[in-house]
Amino acid sequence: MNAAAQLADNRRKLLEIAAEEILENGFQATSIGDILTKSGLSKGALYHHFPSKLTLGYAVFEEVFVPECATRWEPALNTSDPITSISTLLRAQVSDMTDEMIRLGCPINNLGQEMSPIDEGFRQRINREINHWCDELAAAFKRGQAAGHVKTEIDTRQVATFFVASIEGAIGLAKNAQDRTLLEACVEGLIGYLEGLRA
Amino acid sequence: MNAAAQLADNRRKLLEIAAEEILENGFQATSIGDILTKSGLSKGALYHHFPSKLTLGYAVFEEVFVPECATRWEPALNTSDPITSISTLLRAQVSDMTDEMIRLGCPINNLGQEMSPIDEGFRQRINREINHWCDELAAAFKRGQAAGHVKTEIDTRQVATFFVASIEGAIGLAKNAQDRTLLEACVEGLIGYLEGLRA
DNA sequence: CCTTGAAAACCGACCGGTCGGTCTGATACT
DNA sequence: AGTATCAGACCGACCGGTCGGTTTTCAAGG
């Protein structure tokens, strides 16, 4: 491996291990020392790549959590029949979730709940991302309306917001209970709601 | 004030200040030192009443957060027309929420999201409480069915679970955005869903 | 092809400070 | 006198972050 690749590799390793630790313990309770031990790298290496713990946290959010999430949801958005495609993806995502994922919940929402009230940098990043999802979802519903699959009288943006809230709430409930059946129940409730929006 | 009353008073003061700190910073990031400073009491006093920080946290949950929450929701549950009474209470609760409450979110859900994956004691307490809400809500819907106000074909327990998840998710979204209009939008979405359950 | 020099990358001992928790007394009530 | 109720000095562990020094890399000059 050449030097540039090694360099990028070390940075990536730090990011991914930090992501694991943050997902498991939250940002504040994540220890730099633990990240170093797990990665086998030194404190010098970490602080060479990231000027502070906070900066590392922002990078984890933007370079690990957000892309992960985008990959997961994109397939459902570019269709003319969003209610069907979203319902299908929803069920598939839930049944694909490991018990570990149930236990840990949504990385982005976790971070938001922990950090939004106490760090404006996190808050803005997370808020921007959630708005982005709502926008995309609302656009998908609008396309559904144009294609005649979705009732025209609904406020697409409001429906999108309610959808995101319900999903995040459902993941949170299942995380507390460590019980995927809770998540399944909520998803069926949500799908029932969506079906009510069909034209 | 006699001695016994003073004693109980000190314990209560510690509980309430600890509750404020936990709500603001989360449990792990809450410092015993800060609680002592704010209360004007000493470390000796705190560790006389509570053997550990964790025990204090459990007590805050059971003696502050849970009763607060119960007071807030009980009025909507003992009626024959739950959809109407819940919708009314929901709108009232949201418009009564201060900006501070929007910023901080739901104490119980906050604690659950932070502590459930890493402390079984918190997890069980929180899970028990959430189950209790779902039970009460489901019972209210059942009474609504018996009174002919709610569709008989719905699974009341599933609806109750979805309801709780959506509320918690909505509070979480509004907390991230620090924007009560998000909460209002979600509540209208949820009320729309409930209206669809009318017999 | 080799040497060289400076910059990039990395190392880990160390720092001040904070943490939760303990312990020894002092005080006040019974 | 004896016991419940503190007060606060103190403890070791750990925290994020710094810093002086070492190694690696790589282009330029010969």
PDB file of N, CA and C in Angstrom, chain A residues 23-25 28-29 103-104 108-114 116-118 120 123 126-127 130 134 158 161-162 164-166 168-173 175-178 182 185-190 192-193, chain B residues 24-25 28-29 103-104 108-114 116-118 120 123 126-127 130-131 134 158 161-162 164-166 168-173 175-178 182 185-190 192-193:
ATOM      1  N   LEU A  23     -21.921   5.459  18.585  1.00  0.00           N
ATOM      2  CA  LEU A  23     -23.209   4.774  18.488  1.00  0.00           C
ATOM      3  C   LEU A  23     -23.493   3.981  19.758  1.00  0.00           C
ATOM      4  N   GLU A  24     -22.457   3.411  20.326  1.00  0.00           N
ATOM      5  CA  GLU A  24     -22.630   2.567  21.520  1.00  0.00           C
ATOM      6  C   GLU A  24     -22.805   3.399  22.796  1.00  0.00           C
ATOM      7  N   ASN A  25     -22.010   4.465  22.917  1.00  0.00           N
ATOM      8  CA  ASN A  25     -21.963   5.182  24.207  1.00  0.00           C
ATOM      9  C   ASN A  25     -22.510   6.603  24.177  1.00  0.00           C
ATOM     10  N   GLN A  28     -20.675  12.223  24.154  1.00  0.00           N
ATOM     11  CA  GLN A  28     -19.975  12.723  25.345  1.00  0.00           C
ATOM     12  C   GLN A  28     -19.294  11.617  26.131  1.00  0.00           C
ATOM     13  N   ALA A  29     -19.929  10.459  26.183  1.00  0.00           N
ATOM     14  CA  ALA A  29     -19.365   9.367  26.970  1.00  0.00           C
ATOM     15  C   ALA A  29     -18.325   8.574  26.179  1.00  0.00           C
ATOM     16  N   ARG A 103     -30.941  -2.573  19.236  1.00  0.00           N
ATOM     17  CA  ARG A 103     -30.464  -2.135  20.550  1.00  0.00           C
ATOM     18  C   ARG A 103     -29.881  -0.728  20.510  1.00  0.00           C
ATOM     19  N   LEU A 104     -29.224  -0.389  19.399  1.00  0.00           N
ATOM     20  CA  LEU A 104     -28.508   0.882  19.347  1.00  0.00           C
ATOM     21  C   LEU A 104     -29.323   2.026  18.760  1.00  0.00           C
ATOM     22  N   ILE A 108     -28.215   8.896  13.793  1.00  0.00           N
ATOM     23  CA  ILE A 108     -28.438  10.329  13.628  1.00  0.00           C
ATOM     24  C   ILE A 108     -29.389  10.861  14.687  1.00  0.00           C
ATOM     25  N   ASN A 109     -30.466  10.137  14.926  1.00  0.00           N
ATOM     26  CA  ASN A 109     -31.398  10.598  15.946  1.00  0.00           C
ATOM     27  C   ASN A 109     -30.778  10.533  17.342  1.00  0.00           C
ATOM     28  N   ASN A 110     -30.020   9.479  17.609  1.00  0.00           N
ATOM     29  CA  ASN A 110     -29.319   9.397  18.903  1.00  0.00           C
ATOM     30  C   ASN A 110     -28.499  10.654  19.151  1.00  0.00           C
ATOM     31  N   LEU A 111     -27.680  10.963  18.152  1.00  0.00           N
ATOM     32  CA  LEU A 111     -26.801  12.125  18.264  1.00  0.00           C
ATOM     33  C   LEU A 111     -27.613  13.400  18.461  1.00  0.00           C
ATOM     34  N   GLY A 112     -28.698  13.510  17.728  1.00  0.00           N
ATOM     35  CA  GLY A 112     -29.537  14.701  17.849  1.00  0.00           C
ATOM     36  C   GLY A 112     -30.131  14.844  19.233  1.00  0.00           C
ATOM     37  N   GLN A 113     -30.651  13.740  19.765  1.00  0.00           N
ATOM     38  CA  GLN A 113     -31.279  13.818  21.072  1.00  0.00           C
ATOM     39  C   GLN A 113     -30.259  14.170  22.147  1.00  0.00           C
ATOM     40  N   GLU A 114     -29.049  13.640  21.994  1.00  0.00           N
ATOM     41  CA  GLU A 114     -28.026  13.929  22.998  1.00  0.00           C
ATOM     42  C   GLU A 114     -27.449  15.337  22.860  1.00  0.00           C
ATOM     43  N   SER A 116     -28.209  18.056  20.499  1.00  0.00           N
ATOM     44  CA  SER A 116     -28.900  19.260  20.030  1.00  0.00           C
ATOM     45  C   SER A 116     -29.068  20.338  21.098  1.00  0.00           C
ATOM     46  N   PRO A 117     -29.418  19.956  22.335  1.00  0.00           N
ATOM     47  CA  PRO A 117     -29.633  21.036  23.306  1.00  0.00           C
ATOM     48  C   PRO A 117     -28.340  21.670  23.789  1.00  0.00           C
ATOM     49  N   ILE A 118     -27.193  21.033  23.549  1.00  0.00           N
ATOM     50  CA  ILE A 118     -25.966  21.546  24.178  1.00  0.00           C
ATOM     51  C   ILE A 118     -24.859  21.913  23.204  1.00  0.00           C
ATOM     52  N   GLU A 120     -24.483  23.672  19.330  1.00  0.00           N
ATOM     53  CA  GLU A 120     -25.117  24.240  18.150  1.00  0.00           C
ATOM     54  C   GLU A 120     -24.567  23.646  16.858  1.00  0.00           C
ATOM     55  N   ARG A 123     -26.297  20.444  16.372  1.00  0.00           N
ATOM     56  CA  ARG A 123     -27.710  20.703  16.138  1.00  0.00           C
ATOM     57  C   ARG A 123     -27.968  21.125  14.688  1.00  0.00           C
ATOM     58  N   ILE A 126     -27.437  18.203  12.179  1.00  0.00           N
ATOM     59  CA  ILE A 126     -28.487  17.190  12.266  1.00  0.00           C
ATOM     60  C   ILE A 126     -29.803  17.738  11.737  1.00  0.00           C
ATOM     61  N   ASN A 127     -30.074  18.965  12.082  1.00  0.00           N
ATOM     62  CA  ASN A 127     -31.318  19.580  11.626  1.00  0.00           C
ATOM     63  C   ASN A 127     -31.344  19.696  10.102  1.00  0.00           C
ATOM     64  N   ILE A 130     -32.098  16.245   8.674  1.00  0.00           N
ATOM     65  CA  ILE A 130     -33.499  15.841   8.832  1.00  0.00           C
ATOM     66  C   ILE A 130     -34.394  16.626   7.882  1.00  0.00           C
ATOM     67  N   CYS A 134     -36.943  15.218   4.925  1.00  0.00           N
ATOM     68  CA  CYS A 134     -38.341  15.656   4.798  1.00  0.00           C
ATOM     69  C   CYS A 134     -38.587  16.229   3.407  1.00  0.00           C
ATOM     70  N   GLN A 158     -46.166  18.193   5.425  1.00  0.00           N
ATOM     71  CA  GLN A 158     -46.618  17.779   6.754  1.00  0.00           C
ATOM     72  C   GLN A 158     -46.603  16.263   6.885  1.00  0.00           C
ATOM     73  N   THR A 161     -43.032  15.106   7.319  1.00  0.00           N
ATOM     74  CA  THR A 161     -42.538  15.363   8.681  1.00  0.00           C
ATOM     75  C   THR A 161     -43.091  14.333   9.655  1.00  0.00           C
ATOM     76  N   PHE A 162     -44.386  14.089   9.559  1.00  0.00           N
ATOM     77  CA  PHE A 162     -45.019  13.105  10.435  1.00  0.00           C
ATOM     78  C   PHE A 162     -44.414  11.724  10.219  1.00  0.00           C
ATOM     79  N   VAL A 164     -41.319  10.956   9.179  1.00  0.00           N
ATOM     80  CA  VAL A 164     -39.977  10.889   9.777  1.00  0.00           C
ATOM     81  C   VAL A 164     -40.070  10.793  11.299  1.00  0.00           C
ATOM     82  N   ALA A 165     -40.949  11.608  11.884  1.00  0.00           N
ATOM     83  CA  ALA A 165     -41.105  11.573  13.338  1.00  0.00           C
ATOM     84  C   ALA A 165     -41.529  10.187  13.804  1.00  0.00           C
ATOM     85  N   SER A 166     -42.473   9.595  13.095  1.00  0.00           N
ATOM     86  CA  SER A 166     -42.993   8.297  13.521  1.00  0.00           C
ATOM     87  C   SER A 166     -41.941   7.205  13.420  1.00  0.00           C
ATOM     88  N   GLU A 168     -38.648   7.611  13.549  1.00  0.00           N
ATOM     89  CA  GLU A 168     -37.637   7.810  14.596  1.00  0.00           C
ATOM     90  C   GLU A 168     -38.198   7.411  15.956  1.00  0.00           C
ATOM     91  N   GLY A 169     -39.446   7.773  16.189  1.00  0.00           N
ATOM     92  CA  GLY A 169     -40.072   7.388  17.453  1.00  0.00           C
ATOM     93  C   GLY A 169     -40.163   5.876  17.598  1.00  0.00           C
ATOM     94  N   ALA A 170     -40.502   5.209  16.508  1.00  0.00           N
ATOM     95  CA  ALA A 170     -40.638   3.753  16.550  1.00  0.00           C
ATOM     96  C   ALA A 170     -39.292   3.094  16.832  1.00  0.00           C
ATOM     97  N   ILE A 171     -38.238   3.591  16.179  1.00  0.00           N
ATOM     98  CA  ILE A 171     -36.904   3.024  16.431  1.00  0.00           C
ATOM     99  C   ILE A 171     -36.512   3.243  17.887  1.00  0.00           C
ATOM    100  N   GLY A 172     -36.859   4.407  18.402  1.00  0.00           N
ATOM    101  CA  GLY A 172     -36.555   4.702  19.801  1.00  0.00           C
ATOM    102  C   GLY A 172     -37.282   3.781  20.761  1.00  0.00           C
ATOM    103  N   LEU A 173     -38.547   3.529  20.493  1.00  0.00           N
ATOM    104  CA  LEU A 173     -39.318   2.625  21.357  1.00  0.00           C
ATOM    105  C   LEU A 173     -38.729   1.216  21.336  1.00  0.00           C
ATOM    106  N   LYS A 175     -35.752   0.397  20.672  1.00  0.00           N
ATOM    107  CA  LYS A 175     -34.443   0.424  21.339  1.00  0.00           C
ATOM    108  C   LYS A 175     -34.614   0.306  22.847  1.00  0.00           C
ATOM    109  N   ASN A 176     -35.542   1.066  23.413  1.00  0.00           N
ATOM    110  CA  ASN A 176     -35.823   0.960  24.838  1.00  0.00           C
ATOM    111  C   ASN A 176     -36.221  -0.450  25.216  1.00  0.00           C
ATOM    112  N   ALA A 177     -37.137  -1.006  24.442  1.00  0.00           N
ATOM    113  CA  ALA A 177     -37.686  -2.309  24.789  1.00  0.00           C
ATOM    114  C   ALA A 177     -36.743  -3.439  24.390  1.00  0.00           C
ATOM    115  N   GLN A 178     -35.765  -3.133  23.520  1.00  0.00           N
ATOM    116  CA  GLN A 178     -34.938  -4.164  22.894  1.00  0.00           C
ATOM    117  C   GLN A 178     -35.836  -5.249  22.341  1.00  0.00           C
ATOM    118  N   LEU A 182     -42.016  -4.388  18.567  1.00  0.00           N
ATOM    119  CA  LEU A 182     -42.515  -3.034  18.729  1.00  0.00           C
ATOM    120  C   LEU A 182     -42.327  -2.233  17.450  1.00  0.00           C
ATOM    121  N   ALA A 185     -44.763  -3.405  14.832  1.00  0.00           N
ATOM    122  CA  ALA A 185     -46.115  -2.884  15.078  1.00  0.00           C
ATOM    123  C   ALA A 185     -46.237  -1.443  14.605  1.00  0.00           C
ATOM    124  N   CYS A 186     -45.239  -0.636  14.942  1.00  0.00           N
ATOM    125  CA  CYS A 186     -45.281   0.776  14.546  1.00  0.00           C
ATOM    126  C   CYS A 186     -45.235   0.925  13.031  1.00  0.00           C
ATOM    127  N   VAL A 187     -44.408   0.115  12.397  1.00  0.00           N
ATOM    128  CA  VAL A 187     -44.299   0.201  10.942  1.00  0.00           C
ATOM    129  C   VAL A 187     -45.635  -0.162  10.295  1.00  0.00           C
ATOM    130  N   GLU A 188     -46.309  -1.164  10.831  1.00  0.00           N
ATOM    131  CA  GLU A 188     -47.622  -1.508  10.274  1.00  0.00           C
ATOM    132  C   GLU A 188     -48.604  -0.352  10.489  1.00  0.00           C
ATOM    133  N   GLY A 189     -48.537   0.277  11.649  1.00  0.00           N
ATOM    134  CA  GLY A 189     -49.384   1.450  11.892  1.00  0.00           C
ATOM    135  C   GLY A 189     -49.101   2.551  10.885  1.00  0.00           C
ATOM    136  N   LEU A 190     -47.819   2.770  10.627  1.00  0.00           N
ATOM    137  CA  LEU A 190     -47.422   3.823   9.705  1.00  0.00           C
ATOM    138  C   LEU A 190     -47.850   3.506   8.283  1.00  0.00           C
ATOM    139  N   GLY A 192     -50.372   1.667   7.481  1.00  0.00           N
ATOM    140  CA  GLY A 192     -51.823   1.888   7.468  1.00  0.00           C
ATOM    141  C   GLY A 192     -52.153   3.355   7.229  1.00  0.00           C
ATOM    142  N   TYR A 193     -51.391   4.216   7.899  1.00  0.00           N
ATOM    143  CA  TYR A 193     -51.573   5.655   7.701  1.00  0.00           C
ATOM    144  C   TYR A 193     -51.316   6.043   6.249  1.00  0.00           C
TER     145      TYR A 193
ATOM    146  N   GLU B  24     -31.232  18.697  31.253  1.00  0.00           N
ATOM    147  CA  GLU B  24     -30.434  19.635  30.456  1.00  0.00           C
ATOM    148  C   GLU B  24     -29.234  18.951  29.803  1.00  0.00           C
ATOM    149  N   ASN B  25     -28.552  18.085  30.534  1.00  0.00           N
ATOM    150  CA  ASN B  25     -27.268  17.550  30.057  1.00  0.00           C
ATOM    151  C   ASN B  25     -27.256  16.065  29.754  1.00  0.00           C
ATOM    152  N   GLN B  28     -25.312  10.941  32.007  1.00  0.00           N
ATOM    153  CA  GLN B  28     -23.863  10.739  32.111  1.00  0.00           C
ATOM    154  C   GLN B  28     -23.108  12.059  32.221  1.00  0.00           C
ATOM    155  N   ALA B  29     -23.570  13.047  31.518  1.00  0.00           N
ATOM    156  CA  ALA B  29     -22.856  14.329  31.524  1.00  0.00           C
ATOM    157  C   ALA B  29     -23.261  15.205  32.700  1.00  0.00           C
ATOM    158  N   ARG B 103     -37.080  22.732  23.602  1.00  0.00           N
ATOM    159  CA  ARG B 103     -35.627  22.557  23.460  1.00  0.00           C
ATOM    160  C   ARG B 103     -35.133  21.291  24.151  1.00  0.00           C
ATOM    161  N   LEU B 104     -35.735  20.944  25.278  1.00  0.00           N
ATOM    162  CA  LEU B 104     -35.220  19.845  26.093  1.00  0.00           C
ATOM    163  C   LEU B 104     -35.864  18.494  25.790  1.00  0.00           C
ATOM    164  N   ILE B 108     -38.364  11.423  29.875  1.00  0.00           N
ATOM    165  CA  ILE B 108     -38.317   9.964  29.925  1.00  0.00           C
ATOM    166  C   ILE B 108     -37.704   9.394  28.661  1.00  0.00           C
ATOM    167  N   ASN B 109     -38.123   9.914  27.521  1.00  0.00           N
ATOM    168  CA  ASN B 109     -37.542   9.417  26.276  1.00  0.00           C
ATOM    169  C   ASN B 109     -36.055   9.776  26.158  1.00  0.00           C
ATOM    170  N   ASN B 110     -35.697  10.974  26.579  1.00  0.00           N
ATOM    171  CA  ASN B 110     -34.284  11.352  26.580  1.00  0.00           C
ATOM    172  C   ASN B 110     -33.442  10.330  27.333  1.00  0.00           C
ATOM    173  N   LEU B 111     -33.904  10.041  28.542  1.00  0.00           N
ATOM    174  CA  LEU B 111     -33.181   9.103  29.391  1.00  0.00           C
ATOM    175  C   LEU B 111     -33.101   7.734  28.737  1.00  0.00           C
ATOM    176  N   GLY B 112     -34.204   7.323  28.141  1.00  0.00           N
ATOM    177  CA  GLY B 112     -34.231   6.021  27.489  1.00  0.00           C
ATOM    178  C   GLY B 112     -33.256   5.938  26.333  1.00  0.00           C
ATOM    179  N   GLN B 113     -33.253   6.966  25.508  1.00  0.00           N
ATOM    180  CA  GLN B 113     -32.354   6.938  24.353  1.00  0.00           C
ATOM    181  C   GLN B 113     -30.901   6.930  24.779  1.00  0.00           C
ATOM    182  N   GLU B 114     -30.603   7.657  25.860  1.00  0.00           N
ATOM    183  CA  GLU B 114     -29.207   7.703  26.312  1.00  0.00           C
ATOM    184  C   GLU B 114     -28.798   6.424  27.042  1.00  0.00           C
ATOM    185  N   SER B 116     -30.660   3.334  27.808  1.00  0.00           N
ATOM    186  CA  SER B 116     -31.132   1.965  27.565  1.00  0.00           C
ATOM    187  C   SER B 116     -30.057   1.018  27.041  1.00  0.00           C
ATOM    188  N   PRO B 117     -29.203   1.479  26.104  1.00  0.00           N
ATOM    189  CA  PRO B 117     -28.238   0.511  25.593  1.00  0.00           C
ATOM    190  C   PRO B 117     -27.107   0.200  26.573  1.00  0.00           C
ATOM    191  N   ILE B 118     -26.944   1.019  27.600  1.00  0.00           N
ATOM    192  CA  ILE B 118     -25.755   0.828  28.442  1.00  0.00           C
ATOM    193  C   ILE B 118     -26.055   0.577  29.911  1.00  0.00           C
ATOM    194  N   GLU B 120     -28.905  -1.540  32.273  1.00  0.00           N
ATOM    195  CA  GLU B 120     -30.111  -2.365  32.325  1.00  0.00           C
ATOM    196  C   GLU B 120     -31.123  -1.838  33.350  1.00  0.00           C
ATOM    197  N   ARG B 123     -32.976   0.896  31.703  1.00  0.00           N
ATOM    198  CA  ARG B 123     -33.750   0.334  30.593  1.00  0.00           C
ATOM    199  C   ARG B 123     -35.029  -0.304  31.087  1.00  0.00           C
ATOM    200  N   ILE B 126     -37.584   2.325  32.396  1.00  0.00           N
ATOM    201  CA  ILE B 126     -38.171   3.114  31.318  1.00  0.00           C
ATOM    202  C   ILE B 126     -39.107   2.263  30.480  1.00  0.00           C
ATOM    203  N   ASN B 127     -38.671   1.043  30.201  1.00  0.00           N
ATOM    204  CA  ASN B 127     -39.496   0.153  29.409  1.00  0.00           C
ATOM    205  C   ASN B 127     -40.817  -0.145  30.122  1.00  0.00           C
ATOM    206  N   ILE B 130     -43.097   2.884  29.723  1.00  0.00           N
ATOM    207  CA  ILE B 130     -43.655   3.026  28.379  1.00  0.00           C
ATOM    208  C   ILE B 130     -44.725   1.969  28.127  1.00  0.00           C
ATOM    209  N   ASN B 131     -44.465   0.761  28.584  1.00  0.00           N
ATOM    210  CA  ASN B 131     -45.489  -0.274  28.473  1.00  0.00           C
ATOM    211  C   ASN B 131     -46.755   0.130  29.205  1.00  0.00           C
ATOM    212  N   CYS B 134     -48.714   2.474  27.093  1.00  0.00           N
ATOM    213  CA  CYS B 134     -49.357   1.771  25.983  1.00  0.00           C
ATOM    214  C   CYS B 134     -50.558   0.987  26.491  1.00  0.00           C
ATOM    215  N   GLN B 158     -51.741  -2.146  19.130  1.00  0.00           N
ATOM    216  CA  GLN B 158     -50.856  -1.674  18.061  1.00  0.00           C
ATOM    217  C   GLN B 158     -51.039  -0.180  17.836  1.00  0.00           C
ATOM    218  N   THR B 161     -49.312   1.703  20.624  1.00  0.00           N
ATOM    219  CA  THR B 161     -47.858   1.716  20.459  1.00  0.00           C
ATOM    220  C   THR B 161     -47.436   2.731  19.396  1.00  0.00           C
ATOM    221  N   PHE B 162     -48.147   2.689  18.282  1.00  0.00           N
ATOM    222  CA  PHE B 162     -47.840   3.630  17.200  1.00  0.00           C
ATOM    223  C   PHE B 162     -48.037   5.071  17.669  1.00  0.00           C
ATOM    224  N   VAL B 164     -47.765   6.308  20.783  1.00  0.00           N
ATOM    225  CA  VAL B 164     -46.656   6.707  21.669  1.00  0.00           C
ATOM    226  C   VAL B 164     -45.388   6.966  20.856  1.00  0.00           C
ATOM    227  N   ALA B 165     -45.091   6.074  19.930  1.00  0.00           N
ATOM    228  CA  ALA B 165     -43.891   6.247  19.109  1.00  0.00           C
ATOM    229  C   ALA B 165     -43.944   7.562  18.347  1.00  0.00           C
ATOM    230  N   SER B 166     -45.087   7.869  17.779  1.00  0.00           N
ATOM    231  CA  SER B 166     -45.198   9.079  16.968  1.00  0.00           C
ATOM    232  C   SER B 166     -45.041  10.334  17.815  1.00  0.00           C
ATOM    233  N   GLU B 168     -43.402  10.612  20.699  1.00  0.00           N
ATOM    234  CA  GLU B 168     -42.003  10.749  21.114  1.00  0.00           C
ATOM    235  C   GLU B 168     -41.134  11.184  19.940  1.00  0.00           C
ATOM    236  N   GLY B 169     -41.404  10.628  18.783  1.00  0.00           N
ATOM    237  CA  GLY B 169     -40.652  11.023  17.600  1.00  0.00           C
ATOM    238  C   GLY B 169     -40.860  12.490  17.275  1.00  0.00           C
ATOM    239  N   ALA B 170     -42.099  12.942  17.406  1.00  0.00           N
ATOM    240  CA  ALA B 170     -42.412  14.341  17.091  1.00  0.00           C
ATOM    241  C   ALA B 170     -41.708  15.283  18.066  1.00  0.00           C
ATOM    242  N   ILE B 171     -41.721  14.930  19.345  1.00  0.00           N
ATOM    243  CA  ILE B 171     -41.028  15.765  20.332  1.00  0.00           C
ATOM    244  C   ILE B 171     -39.534  15.806  20.016  1.00  0.00           C
ATOM    245  N   GLY B 172     -38.996  14.673  19.617  1.00  0.00           N
ATOM    246  CA  GLY B 172     -37.581  14.609  19.264  1.00  0.00           C
ATOM    247  C   GLY B 172     -37.242  15.477  18.065  1.00  0.00           C
ATOM    248  N   LEU B 173     -38.089  15.437  17.058  1.00  0.00           N
ATOM    249  CA  LEU B 173     -37.854  16.258  15.870  1.00  0.00           C
ATOM    250  C   LEU B 173     -37.887  17.749  16.218  1.00  0.00           C
ATOM    251  N   LYS B 175     -37.320  19.079  19.042  1.00  0.00           N
ATOM    252  CA  LYS B 175     -36.147  19.381  19.875  1.00  0.00           C
ATOM    253  C   LYS B 175     -34.918  19.637  19.009  1.00  0.00           C
ATOM    254  N   ASN B 176     -34.700  18.773  18.024  1.00  0.00           N
ATOM    255  CA  ASN B 176     -33.590  18.989  17.095  1.00  0.00           C
ATOM    256  C   ASN B 176     -33.702  20.333  16.394  1.00  0.00           C
ATOM    257  N   ALA B 177     -34.900  20.597  15.900  1.00  0.00           N
ATOM    258  CA  ALA B 177     -35.083  21.797  15.098  1.00  0.00           C
ATOM    259  C   ALA B 177     -35.243  23.036  15.967  1.00  0.00           C
ATOM    260  N   GLN B 178     -35.513  22.813  17.270  1.00  0.00           N
ATOM    261  CA  GLN B 178     -35.896  23.906  18.156  1.00  0.00           C
ATOM    262  C   GLN B 178     -36.992  24.738  17.496  1.00  0.00           C
ATOM    263  N   LEU B 182     -42.884  22.227  13.975  1.00  0.00           N
ATOM    264  CA  LEU B 182     -42.686  20.828  13.613  1.00  0.00           C
ATOM    265  C   LEU B 182     -43.565  19.931  14.469  1.00  0.00           C
ATOM    266  N   ALA B 185     -47.157  20.273  13.416  1.00  0.00           N
ATOM    267  CA  ALA B 185     -47.434  19.540  12.180  1.00  0.00           C
ATOM    268  C   ALA B 185     -47.618  18.056  12.464  1.00  0.00           C
ATOM    269  N   CYS B 186     -46.708  17.512  13.274  1.00  0.00           N
ATOM    270  CA  CYS B 186     -46.797  16.088  13.585  1.00  0.00           C
ATOM    271  C   CYS B 186     -48.063  15.772  14.358  1.00  0.00           C
ATOM    272  N   VAL B 187     -48.425  16.629  15.283  1.00  0.00           N
ATOM    273  CA  VAL B 187     -49.637  16.400  16.072  1.00  0.00           C
ATOM    274  C   VAL B 187     -50.867  16.415  15.169  1.00  0.00           C
ATOM    275  N   GLU B 188     -50.894  17.316  14.205  1.00  0.00           N
ATOM    276  CA  GLU B 188     -52.029  17.321  13.275  1.00  0.00           C
ATOM    277  C   GLU B 188     -52.044  16.035  12.453  1.00  0.00           C
ATOM    278  N   GLY B 189     -50.869  15.585  12.045  1.00  0.00           N
ATOM    279  CA  GLY B 189     -50.790  14.307  11.333  1.00  0.00           C
ATOM    280  C   GLY B 189     -51.340  13.173  12.179  1.00  0.00           C
ATOM    281  N   LEU B 190     -50.957  13.182  13.442  1.00  0.00           N
ATOM    282  CA  LEU B 190     -51.380  12.114  14.343  1.00  0.00           C
ATOM    283  C   LEU B 190     -52.881  12.167  14.597  1.00  0.00           C
ATOM    284  N   GLY B 192     -55.058  13.379  12.553  1.00  0.00           N
ATOM    285  CA  GLY B 192     -55.665  12.882  11.311  1.00  0.00           C
ATOM    286  C   GLY B 192     -55.725  11.359  11.307  1.00  0.00           C
ATOM    287  N   TYR B 193     -54.647  10.744  11.767  1.00  0.00           N
ATOM    288  CA  TYR B 193     -54.611   9.283  11.850  1.00  0.00           C
ATOM    289  C   TYR B 193     -55.685   8.777  12.808  1.00  0.00           C
TER     290      TYR B 193
END
